[in-house]
CSV table of C-alpha atoms in Angstrom, one decimal:
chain,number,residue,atom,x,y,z
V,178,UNK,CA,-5.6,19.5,0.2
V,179,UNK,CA,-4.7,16.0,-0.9
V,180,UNK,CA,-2.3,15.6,-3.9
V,181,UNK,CA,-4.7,12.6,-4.8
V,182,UNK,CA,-9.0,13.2,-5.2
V,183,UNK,CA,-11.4,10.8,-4.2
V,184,UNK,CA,-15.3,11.1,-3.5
V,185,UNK,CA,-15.7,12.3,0.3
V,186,UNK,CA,-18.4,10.0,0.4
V,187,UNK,CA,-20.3,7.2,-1.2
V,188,UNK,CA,-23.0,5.1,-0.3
V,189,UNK,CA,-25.1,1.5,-1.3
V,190,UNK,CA,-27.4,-0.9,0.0
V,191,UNK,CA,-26.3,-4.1,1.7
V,192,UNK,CA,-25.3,-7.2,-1.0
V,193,UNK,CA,-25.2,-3.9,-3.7
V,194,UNK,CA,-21.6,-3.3,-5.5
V,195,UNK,CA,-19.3,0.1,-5.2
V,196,UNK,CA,-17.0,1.6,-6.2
V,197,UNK,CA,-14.1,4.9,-5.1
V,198,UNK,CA,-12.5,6.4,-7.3
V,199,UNK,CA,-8.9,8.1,-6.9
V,200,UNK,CA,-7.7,10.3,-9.3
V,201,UNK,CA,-3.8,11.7,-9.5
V,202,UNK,CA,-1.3,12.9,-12.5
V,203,UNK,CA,1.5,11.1,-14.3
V,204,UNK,CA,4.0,12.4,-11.0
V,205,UNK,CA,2.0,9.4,-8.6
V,206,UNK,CA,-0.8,6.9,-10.2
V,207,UNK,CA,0.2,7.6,-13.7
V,208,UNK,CA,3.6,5.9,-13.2
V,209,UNK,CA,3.3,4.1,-9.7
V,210,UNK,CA,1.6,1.9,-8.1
V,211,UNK,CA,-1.6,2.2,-6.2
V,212,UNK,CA,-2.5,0.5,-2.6
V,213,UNK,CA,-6.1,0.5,-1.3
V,214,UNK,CA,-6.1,0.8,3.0
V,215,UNK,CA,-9.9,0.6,4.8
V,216,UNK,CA,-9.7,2.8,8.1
V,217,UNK,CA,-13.0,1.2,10.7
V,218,UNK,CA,-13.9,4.1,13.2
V,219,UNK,CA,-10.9,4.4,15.8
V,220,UNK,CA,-8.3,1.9,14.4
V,221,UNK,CA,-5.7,1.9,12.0
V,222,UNK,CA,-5.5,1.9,8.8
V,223,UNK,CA,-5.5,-1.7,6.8
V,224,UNK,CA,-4.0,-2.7,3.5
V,225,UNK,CA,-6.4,-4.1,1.3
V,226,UNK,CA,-5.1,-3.8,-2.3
V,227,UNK,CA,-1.4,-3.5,-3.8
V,228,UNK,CA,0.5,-3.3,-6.2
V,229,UNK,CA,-2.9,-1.4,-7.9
V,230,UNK,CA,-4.6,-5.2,-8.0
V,231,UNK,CA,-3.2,-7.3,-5.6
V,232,UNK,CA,-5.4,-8.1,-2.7
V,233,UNK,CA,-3.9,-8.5,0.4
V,234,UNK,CA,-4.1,-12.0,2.1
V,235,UNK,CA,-7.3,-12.6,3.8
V,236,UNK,CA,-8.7,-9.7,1.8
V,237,UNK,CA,-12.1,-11.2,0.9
V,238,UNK,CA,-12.3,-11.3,-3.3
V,239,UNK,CA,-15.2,-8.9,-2.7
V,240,UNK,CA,-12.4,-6.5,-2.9
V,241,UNK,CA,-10.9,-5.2,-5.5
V,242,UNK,CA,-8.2,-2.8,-7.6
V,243,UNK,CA,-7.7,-1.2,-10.6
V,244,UNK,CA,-5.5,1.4,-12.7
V,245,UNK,CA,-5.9,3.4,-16.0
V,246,UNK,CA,-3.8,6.1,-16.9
V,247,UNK,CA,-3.9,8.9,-14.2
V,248,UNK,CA,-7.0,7.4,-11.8
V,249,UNK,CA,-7.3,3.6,-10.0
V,250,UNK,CA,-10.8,2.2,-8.5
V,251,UNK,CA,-11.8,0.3,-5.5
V,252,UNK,CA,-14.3,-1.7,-6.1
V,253,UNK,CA,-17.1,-3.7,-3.0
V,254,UNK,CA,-19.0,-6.2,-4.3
V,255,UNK,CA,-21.8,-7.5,-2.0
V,256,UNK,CA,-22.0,-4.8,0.8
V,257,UNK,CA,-22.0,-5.8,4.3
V,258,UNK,CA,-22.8,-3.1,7.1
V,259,UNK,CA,-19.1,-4.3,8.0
V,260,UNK,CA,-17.5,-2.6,5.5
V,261,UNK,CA,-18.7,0.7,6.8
V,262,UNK,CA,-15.4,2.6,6.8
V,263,UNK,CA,-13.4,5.3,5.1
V,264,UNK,CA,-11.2,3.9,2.6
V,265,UNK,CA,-7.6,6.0,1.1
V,266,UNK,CA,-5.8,5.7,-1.7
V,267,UNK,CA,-2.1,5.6,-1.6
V,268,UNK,CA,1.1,6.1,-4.1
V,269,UNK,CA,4.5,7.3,-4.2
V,270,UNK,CA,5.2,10.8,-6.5
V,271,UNK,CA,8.2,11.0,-8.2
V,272,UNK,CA,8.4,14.6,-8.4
V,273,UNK,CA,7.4,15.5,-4.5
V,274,UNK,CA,9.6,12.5,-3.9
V,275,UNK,CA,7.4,11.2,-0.9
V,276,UNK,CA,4.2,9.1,-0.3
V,277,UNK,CA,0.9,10.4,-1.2
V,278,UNK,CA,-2.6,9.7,-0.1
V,279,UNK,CA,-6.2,10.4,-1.4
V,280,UNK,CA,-8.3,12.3,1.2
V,281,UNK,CA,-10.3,9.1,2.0
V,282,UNK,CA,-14.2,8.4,1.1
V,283,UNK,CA,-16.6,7.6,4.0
V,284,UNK,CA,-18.7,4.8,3.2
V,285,UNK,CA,-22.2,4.2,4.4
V,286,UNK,CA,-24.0,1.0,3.9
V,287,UNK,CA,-27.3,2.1,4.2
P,134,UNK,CA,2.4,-12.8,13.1
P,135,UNK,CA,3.4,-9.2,12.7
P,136,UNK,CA,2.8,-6.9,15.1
P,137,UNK,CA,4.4,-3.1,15.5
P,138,UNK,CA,3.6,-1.4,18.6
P,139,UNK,CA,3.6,1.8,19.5
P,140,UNK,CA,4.8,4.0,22.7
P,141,UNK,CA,1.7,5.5,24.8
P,142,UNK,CA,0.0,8.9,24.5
P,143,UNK,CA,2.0,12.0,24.7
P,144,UNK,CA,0.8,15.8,25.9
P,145,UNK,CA,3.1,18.7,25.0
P,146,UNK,CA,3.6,22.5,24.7
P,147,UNK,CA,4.0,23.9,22.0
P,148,UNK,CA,7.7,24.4,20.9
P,149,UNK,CA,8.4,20.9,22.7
P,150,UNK,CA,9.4,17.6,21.1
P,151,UNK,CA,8.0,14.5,20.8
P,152,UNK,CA,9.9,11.4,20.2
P,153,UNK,CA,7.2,7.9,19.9
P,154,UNK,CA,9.0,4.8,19.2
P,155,UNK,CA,7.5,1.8,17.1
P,156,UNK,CA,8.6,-1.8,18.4
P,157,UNK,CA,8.1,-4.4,15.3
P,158,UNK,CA,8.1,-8.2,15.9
P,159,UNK,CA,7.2,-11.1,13.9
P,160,UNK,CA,10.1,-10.4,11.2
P,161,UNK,CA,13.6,-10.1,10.5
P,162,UNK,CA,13.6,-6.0,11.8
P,163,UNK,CA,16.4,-5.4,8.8
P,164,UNK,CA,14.3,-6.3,6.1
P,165,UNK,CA,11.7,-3.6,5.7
P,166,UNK,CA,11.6,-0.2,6.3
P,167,UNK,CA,8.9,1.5,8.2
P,168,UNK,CA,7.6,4.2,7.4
P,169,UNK,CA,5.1,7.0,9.7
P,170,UNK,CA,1.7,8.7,8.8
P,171,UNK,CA,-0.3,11.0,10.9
P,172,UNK,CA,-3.7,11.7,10.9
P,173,UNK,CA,-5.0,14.9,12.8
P,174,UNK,CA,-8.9,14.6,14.2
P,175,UNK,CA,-11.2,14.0,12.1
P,176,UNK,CA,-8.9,14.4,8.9
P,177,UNK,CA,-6.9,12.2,6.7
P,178,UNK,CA,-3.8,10.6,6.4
P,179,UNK,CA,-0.2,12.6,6.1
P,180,UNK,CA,2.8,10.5,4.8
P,181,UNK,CA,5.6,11.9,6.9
P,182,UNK,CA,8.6,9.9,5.5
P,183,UNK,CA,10.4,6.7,5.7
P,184,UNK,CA,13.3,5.0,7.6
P,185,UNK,CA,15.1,2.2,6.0
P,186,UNK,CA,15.8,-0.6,9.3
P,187,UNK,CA,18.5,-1.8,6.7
P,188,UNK,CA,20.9,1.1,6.9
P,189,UNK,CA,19.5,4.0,8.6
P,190,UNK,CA,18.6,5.8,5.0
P,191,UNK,CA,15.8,8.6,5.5
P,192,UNK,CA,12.9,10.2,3.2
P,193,UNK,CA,11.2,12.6,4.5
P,194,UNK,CA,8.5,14.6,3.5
P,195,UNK,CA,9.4,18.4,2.3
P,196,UNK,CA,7.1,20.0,5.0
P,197,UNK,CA,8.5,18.5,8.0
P,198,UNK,CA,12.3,18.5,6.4
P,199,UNK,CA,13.6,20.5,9.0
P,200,UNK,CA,11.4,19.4,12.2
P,201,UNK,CA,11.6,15.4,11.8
P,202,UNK,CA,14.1,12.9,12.3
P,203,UNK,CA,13.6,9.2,12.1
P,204,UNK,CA,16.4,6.7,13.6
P,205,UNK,CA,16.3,3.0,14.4
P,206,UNK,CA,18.2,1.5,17.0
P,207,UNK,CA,18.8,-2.5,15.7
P,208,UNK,CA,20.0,-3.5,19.2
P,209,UNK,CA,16.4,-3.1,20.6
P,210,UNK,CA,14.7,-3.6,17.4
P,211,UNK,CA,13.1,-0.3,17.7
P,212,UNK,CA,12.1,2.6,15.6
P,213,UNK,CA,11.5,6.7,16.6
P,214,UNK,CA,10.6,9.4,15.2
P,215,UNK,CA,11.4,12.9,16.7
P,216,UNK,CA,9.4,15.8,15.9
P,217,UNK,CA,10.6,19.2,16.8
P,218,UNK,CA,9.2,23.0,17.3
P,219,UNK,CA,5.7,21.2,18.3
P,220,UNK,CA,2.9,23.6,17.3
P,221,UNK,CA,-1.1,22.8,17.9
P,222,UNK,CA,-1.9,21.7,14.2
P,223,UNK,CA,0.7,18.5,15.0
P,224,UNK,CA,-1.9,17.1,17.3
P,225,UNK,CA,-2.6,14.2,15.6
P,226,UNK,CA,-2.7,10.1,16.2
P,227,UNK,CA,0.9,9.3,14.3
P,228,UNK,CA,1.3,5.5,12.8
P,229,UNK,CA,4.4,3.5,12.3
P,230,UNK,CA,3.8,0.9,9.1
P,231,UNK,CA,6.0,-1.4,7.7
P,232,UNK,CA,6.9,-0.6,4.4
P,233,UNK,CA,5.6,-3.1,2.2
P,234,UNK,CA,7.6,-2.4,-1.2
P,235,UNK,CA,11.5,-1.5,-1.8
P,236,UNK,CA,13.0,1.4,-3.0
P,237,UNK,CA,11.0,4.9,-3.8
P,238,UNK,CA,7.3,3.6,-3.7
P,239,UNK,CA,4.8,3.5,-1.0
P,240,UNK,CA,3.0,0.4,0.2
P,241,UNK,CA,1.9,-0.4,4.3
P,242,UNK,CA,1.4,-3.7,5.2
P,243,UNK,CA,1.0,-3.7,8.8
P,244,UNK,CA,0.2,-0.8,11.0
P,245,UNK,CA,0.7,0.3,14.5
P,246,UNK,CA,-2.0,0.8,16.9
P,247,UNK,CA,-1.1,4.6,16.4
P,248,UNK,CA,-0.3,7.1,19.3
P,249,UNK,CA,-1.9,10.1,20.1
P,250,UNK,CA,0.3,13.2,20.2
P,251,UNK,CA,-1.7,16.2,21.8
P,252,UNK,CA,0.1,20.1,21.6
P,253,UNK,CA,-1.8,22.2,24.1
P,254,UNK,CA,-0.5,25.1,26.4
């Protein structure tokens, strides 16, 4: 299973806000930083948020980070059937010494 | 603009090898360090380690220590990664990324198309 938790899957109505939680331990989110990637069906992964609140250029301001403590957030404002995805959470943990990853949430704009 | 692509689908035995090289361009190749993820169907993604372009310095991830090795070959601009002992629970698309943040920390700014490594007998 994945060192980080986040919701297998969540779900809103078009133009309605969400958010995904990722949860971890002092070794990753606690003292590193967080990046946000949105996987569509069959393509790669894309950065959305870094440094735990930095959006990525061209990253609509719909989108956006957040940290506290041991967990960081993703948060969509103003669904669009576009952003149907799964979406990962990533850090580095100091004591594993390698990058880590959430176990992505599927979500479904309904 | 940056782009990092990726060497075609592979089909092996299990106990083979697999070598998949990632081509970046759009950059100064010695600048970043690219790192590889794998994703097996339908799962998520697997941080397998990092290569720095800069010097050739590796991190890779404890579980595939002793069956991975990255290298980069400046001449060509290119990257590989080597993976060893193939068993059926590698099959898996495999991404190159550029590492978007220095030193021990983990950040992808672009991505690979990803190539599809398939262990079957």
């Amino acid at each position: 299973q994945s060192v980080l938790t986040q919701p297998p899957s969540v779900s809103a109505a078009p133009g309605q806000k969400v958010t995904i939680s990722c949860s971890g331990s002092n070794s990753n989110i606690g003292n590193n930083y967080v990046s946000w990637y949105q996987q569509l069906p069959g393509t790669a992964p894309r950065l959305l948020i870094y440094e735990n609140n930095k959006r990525r250029s061209g990253i609509p301001d719909r989108f956006s980070g957040s940290k506290s403590g041991t967990s960081a957030t993703l948060g969509i404002t103003g669904l669009q059937t576009g952003d149907e995805a799964d979406y990962y959470c990533g850090t580095w943990d100091t004591t594993l010494s390698g990058g880590v990853f959430g176990g992505g949430t599927k979500l479904t704009v309904l | 603009q940056v782009q990092l692509v990726q060497s075609g689908p592979e089909v092996k035995e299990p106990g083979a090898s697999v070598r998949v090289s990632c081509k970046p361009s759009g950059y100064t190749f010695t600048s970043y360090g690219i790192s590889w993820v794998r994703q097996a169907p339908g799962q998520g993604l697997e941080w397998m380690g990092w290569i720095s372009a800069y010097d050739g310095t590796t991190n890779y991830a404890q579980e595939f220590r002793d069956r991975v090795t990255m290298t980069t070959e400046t001449s060509t601009t290119t990257v590989y990664m080597e993976l060893r002992s193939l068993r059926s629970d590698d099959t898996a698309v495999y991404f190159c990324a550029r590492k978007g943040c220095g030193g021990d920390c983990y950040s992808a700014d672009f991505w690979g198309q990803g190539t599809l490594v398939t262990v079957s007998s």
